[in-house]
């Protein structure tokens, strides 16, 4: 047998040992056999260890390969503090981990498109709304608070493109909680209203509306800073409150509310320029801020800047053709539509500019039917609808709609129940309203 073949030297050695010890020949042969078995077992252990090492390496390479394939097709969350290529031309950026191991497991990522989900990610914002947060989901718009002449308004109107939704779809804010110049956004199944001014002072408090239960809750901790003329957006499961003023100075700080743990944190890097009464809008992993006032002086902020959530950095983009404040903006058809507001002289304007995300160029569009400022702008069914605001004489009820294909504005039959300006307008997913509009 093969394990006896190389044993000649061992056999002679054992025979010699046996003769010297006067042991029997069968005992000596048994000693040789046991010795060879021990050697074979030792060699097999080494071989098995080598095979296991090869299998482990191959498994790790396969995990890394498939994690890269999965990560290229998931839109799942935010990589906290991750650095990557800057946001360019409206394309996504994301954090690409080198190894999908314990050092990166639990870190959230931004991806190029929605697709299959990676169950290894344990700290992501889960649920369809985190992934499918774009404009393809049908929404209605809630118009909250505001002011008519010197009177603050606490009622809420809900509209869609064809008109008003049924009364009570969103309850009016409590009578003691009237605001104007506030900010609002929908996060998950809640609508948040923060800051603004009542009849006496600028506030830092927030109110939350449970859309499903149809009840206002005073269960949100206050912001660090009181803010009027700030703007709010939702991005990847969190509420961003940006800029505004405290009565004397415009603010550059950004506060972020995480509804899962109920805490606020301040963005490590503030906006490049303090601004109030500006406009904000989100596109993919970018939050855009444009125009506004630069208190304490009476000037306006000409710039546009974008915060890249992936890289955690602000960058300036080409400024618009006209500097304005109290305007509104919204993304539609691969660009940012900026409308209305007031110019440096305080005159209300109806001019409209469009920022193309592909070539980063501005172009003038058709002017609004009514020159208005401090109004709301919402995109419904691929058309931008402007509602309410002020024309320099009185607050407005009217609404007008812009068609990109026709490049024209037209007045709608839709009118608000109450004329108002300095209100907030917030989209609510129709899927959260089981009875519809």
Tab-separated table of C-alpha atoms in Angstrom:
chain	number	residue	atom	x	y	z
A	1	UNK	CA	0.000	0.000	0.000
A	2	UNK	CA	1.130	3.542	-0.818
A	3	UNK	CA	1.556	4.583	2.791
A	4	UNK	CA	4.044	1.726	3.367
A	5	UNK	CA	6.052	2.385	0.185
A	6	UNK	CA	8.111	5.326	1.471
A	7	UNK	CA	8.552	3.735	4.867
A	8	UNK	CA	11.796	1.830	4.130
A	9	UNK	CA	13.957	4.087	6.205
A	10	UNK	CA	11.411	4.094	9.052
A	11	UNK	CA	11.198	0.275	8.862
A	12	UNK	CA	14.979	-0.207	9.134
A	13	UNK	CA	15.118	2.305	11.977
A	14	UNK	CA	12.267	0.627	13.862
A	15	UNK	CA	13.696	-2.864	13.264
A	16	UNK	CA	17.035	-1.742	14.615
A	17	UNK	CA	15.275	-0.157	17.582
A	18	UNK	CA	13.242	-3.276	18.172
A	19	UNK	CA	16.353	-5.510	18.117
A	20	UNK	CA	18.057	-3.253	20.603
A	21	UNK	CA	14.991	-3.359	22.834
A	22	UNK	CA	14.461	-7.058	22.143
A	23	UNK	CA	10.864	-6.385	20.968
A	24	UNK	CA	8.961	-8.766	18.709
A	25	UNK	CA	8.787	-8.121	14.975
A	26	UNK	CA	4.938	-7.708	14.906
A	27	UNK	CA	5.165	-5.028	17.607
A	28	UNK	CA	7.776	-3.154	15.623
A	29	UNK	CA	5.687	-3.259	12.441
A	30	UNK	CA	2.662	-1.972	14.368
A	31	UNK	CA	4.730	0.991	15.575
A	32	UNK	CA	5.666	1.813	11.974
A	33	UNK	CA	2.036	1.662	10.840
A	34	UNK	CA	0.851	3.949	13.654
A	35	UNK	CA	3.621	6.445	12.877
A	36	UNK	CA	2.703	6.600	9.183
A	37	UNK	CA	-0.992	7.087	10.006
A	38	UNK	CA	-0.082	10.069	12.190
A	39	UNK	CA	1.904	11.617	9.328
A	40	UNK	CA	-0.948	11.112	6.846
A	41	UNK	CA	-3.482	12.715	9.211
A	42	UNK	CA	-1.146	15.679	9.700
A	43	UNK	CA	-0.782	16.194	5.937
A	44	UNK	CA	-4.549	15.903	5.441
A	45	UNK	CA	-5.145	18.610	8.076
A	46	UNK	CA	-2.840	20.975	6.230
A	47	UNK	CA	-4.590	20.213	2.936
A	48	UNK	CA	-8.064	20.755	4.418
A	49	UNK	CA	-6.918	24.064	5.903
A	50	UNK	CA	-5.656	25.198	2.517
A	51	UNK	CA	-8.945	24.247	0.855
A	52	UNK	CA	-10.932	26.141	3.492
A	53	UNK	CA	-8.733	29.217	3.006
A	54	UNK	CA	-9.317	29.080	-0.766
A	55	UNK	CA	-13.091	28.707	-0.263
A	56	UNK	CA	-13.148	31.658	2.152
A	57	UNK	CA	-11.284	33.902	-0.287
A	58	UNK	CA	-13.539	32.856	-3.162
A	59	UNK	CA	-16.652	33.496	-1.072
A	60	UNK	CA	-15.423	36.958	-0.087
A	61	UNK	CA	-14.715	37.830	-3.726
A	62	UNK	CA	-18.202	36.662	-4.729
A	63	UNK	CA	-19.799	38.722	-1.945
A	64	UNK	CA	-17.867	41.799	-3.044
A	65	UNK	CA	-18.838	41.230	-6.677
A	66	UNK	CA	-22.551	40.800	-5.984
A	67	UNK	CA	-22.640	43.678	-3.497
A	68	UNK	CA	-21.264	45.936	-6.235
A	69	UNK	CA	-23.913	44.660	-8.644
A	70	UNK	CA	-26.698	45.215	-6.115
A	71	UNK	CA	-25.435	48.644	-5.072
A	72	UNK	CA	-25.451	49.876	-8.643
A	73	UNK	CA	-29.231	49.428	-8.841
A	74	UNK	CA	-30.544	50.422	-5.410
A	75	UNK	CA	-31.780	53.800	-4.229
A	76	UNK	CA	-31.838	53.153	-0.516
A	77	UNK	CA	-30.630	55.968	1.681
A	78	UNK	CA	-27.875	58.342	2.636
A	79	UNK	CA	-24.219	57.662	3.277
A	80	UNK	CA	-23.482	59.647	6.418
A	81	UNK	CA	-20.460	61.870	5.854
A	82	UNK	CA	-19.231	59.857	2.886
A	83	UNK	CA	-17.056	61.488	0.261
A	84	UNK	CA	-17.509	60.867	-3.432
A	85	UNK	CA	-17.464	62.568	-6.814
A	86	UNK	CA	-19.361	65.917	-6.761
A	87	UNK	CA	-22.869	66.119	-8.145
A	88	UNK	CA	-22.503	67.129	-11.819
A	89	UNK	CA	-25.104	67.756	-14.522
A	90	UNK	CA	-27.936	66.287	-12.485
A	91	UNK	CA	-26.330	62.834	-12.310
A	92	UNK	CA	-26.337	60.777	-9.140
A	93	UNK	CA	-23.308	60.348	-6.978
A	94	UNK	CA	-22.921	57.679	-4.354
A	95	UNK	CA	-20.482	56.232	-1.847
A	96	UNK	CA	-18.760	53.133	-3.217
A	97	UNK	CA	-17.389	51.054	-0.350
A	98	UNK	CA	-14.173	49.168	-1.061
A	99	UNK	CA	-15.216	46.097	0.877
A	100	UNK	CA	-18.689	44.956	1.863
A	101	UNK	CA	-17.632	43.867	5.313
A	102	UNK	CA	-18.257	44.803	8.945
A	103	UNK	CA	-16.690	48.238	8.450
A	104	UNK	CA	-19.327	49.303	5.920
A	105	UNK	CA	-22.310	47.194	6.893
A	106	UNK	CA	-25.027	49.468	8.266
A	107	UNK	CA	-23.887	52.499	6.267
A	108	UNK	CA	-26.555	53.918	3.986
A	109	UNK	CA	-25.877	54.669	0.339
A	110	UNK	CA	-27.244	56.693	-2.541
A	111	UNK	CA	-27.669	54.853	-5.819
A	112	UNK	CA	-28.488	55.591	-9.429
A	113	UNK	CA	-31.921	53.982	-9.698
A	114	UNK	CA	-34.546	52.120	-7.736
A	115	UNK	CA	-34.390	48.354	-7.911
A	116	UNK	CA	-33.814	45.346	-5.683
A	117	UNK	CA	-33.074	45.951	-2.035
A	118	UNK	CA	-30.003	45.048	-0.068
A	119	UNK	CA	-31.094	43.484	3.212
A	120	UNK	CA	-27.563	43.791	4.612
A	121	UNK	CA	-28.059	47.528	5.047
A	122	UNK	CA	-29.434	47.881	8.553
A	123	UNK	CA	-29.586	51.656	8.994
A	124	UNK	CA	-31.327	52.726	5.809
A	125	UNK	CA	-34.640	54.514	5.464
A	126	UNK	CA	-36.831	51.601	4.548
A	127	UNK	CA	-40.118	51.499	2.701
A	128	UNK	CA	-41.269	52.388	-0.782
A	129	UNK	CA	-41.573	56.079	-0.010
A	130	UNK	CA	-37.842	56.357	0.622
A	131	UNK	CA	-37.111	54.853	-2.764
A	132	UNK	CA	-39.909	56.173	-4.927
A	133	UNK	CA	-39.866	59.763	-3.737
A	134	UNK	CA	-39.824	61.364	-7.172
A	135	UNK	CA	-42.503	63.231	-9.069
A	136	UNK	CA	-44.055	60.088	-10.548
A	137	UNK	CA	-46.167	59.654	-7.411
A	138	UNK	CA	-49.449	61.529	-7.619
A	139	UNK	CA	-49.775	64.239	-5.000
A	140	UNK	CA	-52.155	66.873	-3.749
A	141	UNK	CA	-50.973	70.179	-2.278
A	142	UNK	CA	-51.698	71.495	1.210
A	143	UNK	CA	-51.728	75.296	1.597
A	144	UNK	CA	-51.025	76.130	5.222
A	145	UNK	CA	-51.503	79.370	7.130
A	146	UNK	CA	-50.247	82.690	5.821
A	147	UNK	CA	-51.394	86.279	6.188
A	148	UNK	CA	-54.114	88.503	4.746
A	149	UNK	CA	-53.205	92.160	5.311
A	150	UNK	CA	-52.363	92.120	9.036
A	151	UNK	CA	-54.397	89.044	9.938
A	152	UNK	CA	-52.730	85.659	10.384
A	153	UNK	CA	-54.587	82.651	8.974
A	154	UNK	CA	-54.754	79.197	10.537
A	155	UNK	CA	-56.830	77.332	7.969
A	156	UNK	CA	-55.510	74.699	5.551
A	157	UNK	CA	-56.720	74.220	1.981
A	158	UNK	CA	-55.927	71.130	-0.078
A	159	UNK	CA	-55.953	71.396	-3.856
A	160	UNK	CA	-55.301	69.267	-6.902
A	161	UNK	CA	-55.051	70.313	-10.524
A	162	UNK	CA	-58.791	70.236	-11.137
A	163	UNK	CA	-59.788	72.089	-7.968
A	164	UNK	CA	-60.233	71.763	-4.228
A	165	UNK	CA	-60.178	68.499	-2.351
A	166	UNK	CA	-62.905	67.749	0.160
A	167	UNK	CA	-62.884	69.923	3.324
A	168	UNK	CA	-61.203	68.440	6.365
A	169	UNK	CA	-58.726	66.342	4.414
A	170	UNK	CA	-56.097	68.230	6.416
A	171	UNK	CA	-57.505	69.838	9.541
A	172	UNK	CA	-56.887	73.525	10.241
A	173	UNK	CA	-54.004	74.251	12.573
A	174	UNK	CA	-55.011	74.938	16.204
A	175	UNK	CA	-56.274	78.527	16.713
A	176	UNK	CA	-53.379	79.307	19.034
A	177	UNK	CA	-50.920	78.134	16.388
A	178	UNK	CA	-51.204	80.703	13.588
A	179	UNK	CA	-48.140	81.358	11.459
A	180	UNK	CA	-46.873	83.173	8.410
A	181	UNK	CA	-43.420	83.104	6.872
A	182	UNK	CA	-43.073	79.508	8.100
A	183	UNK	CA	-41.715	76.394	6.359
A	184	UNK	CA	-43.309	72.994	5.821
A	185	UNK	CA	-42.602	69.600	4.258
A	186	UNK	CA	-43.988	66.070	4.295
A	187	UNK	CA	-41.796	63.327	5.746
A	188	UNK	CA	-43.181	59.813	5.788
A	189	UNK	CA	-46.837	60.037	6.803
A	190	UNK	CA	-46.481	63.340	8.665
A	191	UNK	CA	-46.589	66.968	7.603
A	192	UNK	CA	-44.230	69.256	9.540
A	193	UNK	CA	-44.687	73.025	9.938
A	194	UNK	CA	-41.774	74.903	11.516
A	195	UNK	CA	-40.760	78.423	12.442
A	196	UNK	CA	-42.411	81.501	11.011
A	197	UNK	CA	-44.042	84.331	12.889
A	198	UNK	CA	-47.242	84.707	14.845
A	199	UNK	CA	-48.723	88.077	15.760
A	200	UNK	CA	-45.920	88.742	18.244
A	201	UNK	CA	-42.582	87.069	17.535
A	202	UNK	CA	-40.479	84.775	15.358
A	203	UNK	CA	-40.747	81.135	16.437
A	204	UNK	CA	-38.522	78.073	16.648
A	205	UNK	CA	-41.334	75.620	17.380
A	206	UNK	CA	-42.741	72.964	15.046
A	207	UNK	CA	-46.106	71.297	14.674
A	208	UNK	CA	-46.720	67.861	13.171
A	209	UNK	CA	-49.822	66.690	11.321
A	210	UNK	CA	-50.474	62.949	11.236
A	211	UNK	CA	-51.915	62.580	7.726
A	212	UNK	CA	-53.368	59.122	8.328
A	213	UNK	CA	-54.955	59.909	11.720
A	214	UNK	CA	-55.873	63.482	10.667
A	215	UNK	CA	-54.716	65.128	13.856
A	216	UNK	CA	-52.187	67.845	14.724
A	217	UNK	CA	-49.597	66.868	17.330
A	218	UNK	CA	-47.355	69.178	19.342
A	219	UNK	CA	-44.735	66.476	19.859
A	220	UNK	CA	-41.756	67.833	17.905
A	221	UNK	CA	-38.873	69.357	19.825
A	222	UNK	CA	-38.072	72.976	18.874
A	223	UNK	CA	-35.337	73.999	16.471
A	224	UNK	CA	-32.157	75.544	17.835
A	225	UNK	CA	-32.842	78.846	16.059
A	226	UNK	CA	-35.997	80.898	15.559
A	227	UNK	CA	-36.540	81.401	11.825
A	228	UNK	CA	-38.818	83.408	9.577
A	229	UNK	CA	-38.577	83.127	5.806
A	230	UNK	CA	-36.791	79.762	6.049
A	231	UNK	CA	-37.487	76.937	3.608
A	232	UNK	CA	-38.066	73.243	4.227
A	233	UNK	CA	-37.504	70.164	2.093
A	234	UNK	CA	-37.676	66.431	2.663
A	235	UNK	CA	-34.680	64.390	1.570
A	236	UNK	CA	-34.244	60.662	2.224
A	237	UNK	CA	-36.414	60.456	5.289
A	238	UNK	CA	-35.248	63.642	6.991
A	239	UNK	CA	-36.545	67.210	7.268
A	240	UNK	CA	-34.168	70.022	6.269
A	241	UNK	CA	-34.875	73.592	7.467
A	242	UNK	CA	-32.652	76.039	5.618
A	243	UNK	CA	-31.807	79.685	6.174
A	244	UNK	CA	-34.383	82.327	7.077
A	245	UNK	CA	-33.814	85.262	9.411
A	246	UNK	CA	-34.084	85.892	13.140
A	247	UNK	CA	-35.408	89.445	12.870
A	248	UNK	CA	-32.034	91.108	12.413
A	249	UNK	CA	-29.781	88.803	10.397
A	250	UNK	CA	-30.205	86.292	7.601
A	251	UNK	CA	-29.108	82.777	8.565
A	252	UNK	CA	-26.865	80.330	6.749
A	253	UNK	CA	-27.409	77.444	9.150
A	254	UNK	CA	-29.335	74.292	8.263
A	255	UNK	CA	-31.136	72.146	10.826
A	256	UNK	CA	-32.088	68.535	10.122
A	257	UNK	CA	-34.840	66.615	11.909
A	258	UNK	CA	-34.799	62.820	12.034
A	259	UNK	CA	-38.312	61.614	12.694
A	260	UNK	CA	-37.171	58.111	13.681
A	261	UNK	CA	-35.369	59.258	16.825
A	262	UNK	CA	-37.085	62.660	17.134
A	263	UNK	CA	-33.861	64.663	17.255
A	264	UNK	CA	-32.491	67.754	15.534
A	265	UNK	CA	-28.914	68.170	14.399
A	266	UNK	CA	-27.174	71.050	12.707
A	267	UNK	CA	-25.572	70.526	9.316
A	268	UNK	CA	-21.798	70.631	9.728
A	269	UNK	CA	-21.347	72.900	6.713
A	270	UNK	CA	-23.729	75.906	6.497
A	271	UNK	CA	-24.890	77.462	3.265
A	272	UNK	CA	-22.273	79.503	1.451
A	273	UNK	CA	-24.496	82.596	1.648
A	274	UNK	CA	-26.948	83.537	4.427
A	275	UNK	CA	-30.379	83.981	2.868
A	276	UNK	CA	-34.042	84.453	3.759
A	277	UNK	CA	-37.201	84.498	1.634
A	278	UNK	CA	-35.358	82.374	-0.920
A	279	UNK	CA	-36.578	79.234	-2.658
A	280	UNK	CA	-35.416	75.635	-2.339
A	281	UNK	CA	-36.044	72.463	-4.330
A	282	UNK	CA	-34.612	68.946	-4.439
A	283	UNK	CA	-33.438	66.856	-7.363
A	284	UNK	CA	-31.919	63.420	-6.802
A	285	UNK	CA	-29.285	63.918	-4.088
A	286	UNK	CA	-29.043	67.693	-4.477
A	287	UNK	CA	-30.809	70.432	-2.480
A	288	UNK	CA	-30.844	73.722	-4.383
A	289	UNK	CA	-31.144	77.167	-2.748
A	290	UNK	CA	-31.637	80.276	-4.856
A	291	UNK	CA	-31.924	84.024	-4.277
A	292	UNK	CA	-33.396	85.637	-1.180
A	293	UNK	CA	-32.530	88.504	1.152
A	294	UNK	CA	-29.201	89.181	2.823
A	295	UNK	CA	-30.205	90.888	6.079
A	296	UNK	CA	-29.204	93.106	7.896
A	297	UNK	CA	-28.646	95.128	4.729
A	298	UNK	CA	-31.448	95.547	2.226
A	299	UNK	CA	-29.662	93.689	-0.553
A	300	UNK	CA	-30.612	90.491	-2.320
A	301	UNK	CA	-28.599	87.312	-2.770
A	302	UNK	CA	-27.840	86.735	-6.440
A	303	UNK	CA	-26.338	83.273	-6.159
A	304	UNK	CA	-27.612	79.729	-6.476
A	305	UNK	CA	-25.952	76.961	-4.501
A	306	UNK	CA	-26.527	73.229	-4.215
A	307	UNK	CA	-25.920	70.906	-1.280
A	308	UNK	CA	-24.842	67.434	-2.335
A	309	UNK	CA	-26.156	65.022	0.279
A	310	UNK	CA	-23.707	62.354	-0.830
A	311	UNK	CA	-20.555	64.438	-0.491
A	312	UNK	CA	-21.835	66.669	2.309
A	313	UNK	CA	-20.619	69.779	0.493
A	314	UNK	CA	-22.100	72.982	-0.925
A	315	UNK	CA	-21.091	74.315	-4.336
A	316	UNK	CA	-22.108	77.410	-6.278
A	317	UNK	CA	-23.772	77.193	-9.669
A	318	UNK	CA	-24.258	79.788	-12.356
A	319	UNK	CA	-26.450	82.594	-10.936
A	320	UNK	CA	-29.779	83.428	-12.604
A	321	UNK	CA	-30.288	86.351	-14.942
A	322	UNK	CA	-32.362	88.275	-12.387
A	323	UNK	CA	-31.806	88.606	-8.645
A	324	UNK	CA	-35.021	88.124	-6.687
A	325	UNK	CA	-36.616	87.345	-3.314
A	326	UNK	CA	-40.074	86.118	-2.242
A	327	UNK	CA	-40.109	83.968	-5.392
A	328	UNK	CA	-40.865	80.279	-5.864
A	329	UNK	CA	-39.167	77.454	-7.737
A	330	UNK	CA	-39.770	73.822	-8.663
A	331	UNK	CA	-38.104	71.125	-10.737
A	332	UNK	CA	-39.753	70.003	-13.958
A	333	UNK	CA	-38.464	68.437	-17.175
A	334	UNK	CA	-34.781	68.254	-16.232
A	335	UNK	CA	-34.562	71.794	-14.974
A	336	UNK	CA	-35.421	74.303	-12.275
A	337	UNK	CA	-38.259	76.731	-12.988
A	338	UNK	CA	-37.948	80.013	-11.046
A	339	UNK	CA	-40.920	82.379	-11.086
A	340	UNK	CA	-42.162	85.691	-9.707
A	341	UNK	CA	-41.002	87.431	-6.556
A	342	UNK	CA	-39.644	90.934	-5.985
A	343	UNK	CA	-36.579	92.607	-7.439
A	344	UNK	CA	-33.914	94.710	-5.734
A	345	UNK	CA	-36.173	97.792	-5.813
A	346	UNK	CA	-38.993	95.904	-4.094
A	347	UNK	CA	-41.165	95.749	-7.205
A	348	UNK	CA	-43.205	92.613	-7.723
A	349	UNK	CA	-42.230	90.790	-10.914
A	350	UNK	CA	-43.680	88.114	-13.162
A	351	UNK	CA	-40.518	87.086	-14.980
A	352	UNK	CA	-39.621	83.397	-15.205
A	353	UNK	CA	-36.221	81.739	-15.716
A	354	UNK	CA	-35.336	78.097	-16.328
A	355	UNK	CA	-32.066	76.443	-15.281
A	356	UNK	CA	-31.180	73.507	-17.527
A	357	UNK	CA	-29.518	70.711	-15.570
A	358	UNK	CA	-27.852	69.290	-18.670
A	359	UNK	CA	-25.861	72.329	-19.787
A	360	UNK	CA	-26.139	74.486	-16.621
A	361	UNK	CA	-27.479	77.423	-18.607
A	362	UNK	CA	-30.302	79.839	-17.787
A	363	UNK	CA	-32.960	80.814	-20.285
A	364	UNK	CA	-35.927	83.193	-19.972
A	365	UNK	CA	-39.407	81.713	-20.253
A	366	UNK	CA	-42.874	83.182	-20.722
A	367	UNK	CA	-43.886	85.660	-18.018
A	368	UNK	CA	-46.658	84.964	-15.529
A	369	UNK	CA	-50.137	86.343	-16.123
A	370	UNK	CA	-50.072	88.107	-12.738
A	371	UNK	CA	-46.938	89.550	-11.173
A	372	UNK	CA	-46.955	87.983	-7.728
A	373	UNK	CA	-44.660	87.368	-4.774
A	374	UNK	CA	-44.838	85.314	-1.565
A	375	UNK	CA	-46.928	82.722	-3.415
A	376	UNK	CA	-46.860	78.951	-3.704
A	377	UNK	CA	-45.635	76.915	-6.667
A	378	UNK	CA	-46.368	73.228	-7.086
A	379	UNK	CA	-45.963	70.739	-9.937
A	380	UNK	CA	-49.030	68.636	-10.703
A	381	UNK	CA	-49.326	66.398	-13.771
A	382	UNK	CA	-46.168	67.848	-15.334
A	383	UNK	CA	-47.475	71.413	-15.079
A	384	UNK	CA	-46.375	74.116	-12.640
A	385	UNK	CA	-49.235	75.790	-10.763
A	386	UNK	CA	-48.811	79.123	-8.941
A	387	UNK	CA	-51.391	79.965	-6.271
A	388	UNK	CA	-52.086	82.917	-3.997
A	389	UNK	CA	-49.418	85.417	-3.056
A	390	UNK	CA	-49.462	89.196	-3.282
A	391	UNK	CA	-49.611	91.549	-6.271
A	392	UNK	CA	-48.275	94.620	-4.472
A	393	UNK	CA	-51.756	95.838	-3.528
A	394	UNK	CA	-53.566	92.906	-1.964
A	395	UNK	CA	-53.272	89.214	-1.251
A	396	UNK	CA	-54.511	86.914	-4.015
A	397	UNK	CA	-56.872	83.973	-4.410
A	398	UNK	CA	-56.069	83.291	-8.041
A	399	UNK	CA	-54.093	80.446	-9.577
A	400	UNK	CA	-52.298	80.122	-12.896
A	401	UNK	CA	-50.578	77.242	-14.609
A	402	UNK	CA	-47.475	76.969	-16.773
A	403	UNK	CA	-47.116	74.543	-19.673
A	404	UNK	CA	-43.512	73.801	-20.621
A	405	UNK	CA	-44.549	72.448	-24.011
A	406	UNK	CA	-46.539	75.571	-24.895
A	407	UNK	CA	-44.259	77.932	-22.927
A	408	UNK	CA	-47.230	79.871	-21.640
A	409	UNK	CA	-49.123	80.660	-18.451
A	410	UNK	CA	-52.910	80.608	-18.221
A	411	UNK	CA	-55.279	81.562	-15.428
A	412	UNK	CA	-57.222	78.683	-13.885
A	413	UNK	CA	-60.786	78.582	-12.676
A	414	UNK	CA	-59.332	77.313	-9.416
A	415	UNK	CA	-59.258	79.943	-6.672
A	416	UNK	CA	-58.332	79.690	-3.024
A	417	UNK	CA	-61.115	80.046	-0.481
A	418	UNK	CA	-59.053	82.672	1.326
A	419	UNK	CA	-56.704	85.205	-0.248
A	420	UNK	CA	-53.298	84.867	1.387
A	421	UNK	CA	-49.556	85.348	1.076
A	422	UNK	CA	-46.533	84.233	3.127
A	423	UNK	CA	-48.030	80.732	3.447
A	424	UNK	CA	-46.388	77.373	2.823
A	425	UNK	CA	-47.391	74.807	0.215
A	426	UNK	CA	-46.548	71.131	0.647
A	427	UNK	CA	-47.172	68.055	-1.479
A	428	UNK	CA	-48.928	65.087	0.123
A	429	UNK	CA	-48.760	61.643	-1.558
A	430	UNK	CA	-52.235	60.620	-2.618
A	431	UNK	CA	-51.451	57.092	-1.432
A	432	UNK	CA	-51.636	58.382	2.163
A	433	UNK	CA	-55.242	59.456	1.621
A	434	UNK	CA	-57.324	56.263	1.392
A	435	UNK	CA	-60.475	58.215	0.558
A	436	UNK	CA	-58.702	60.139	-2.187
A	437	UNK	CA	-59.041	63.842	-2.779
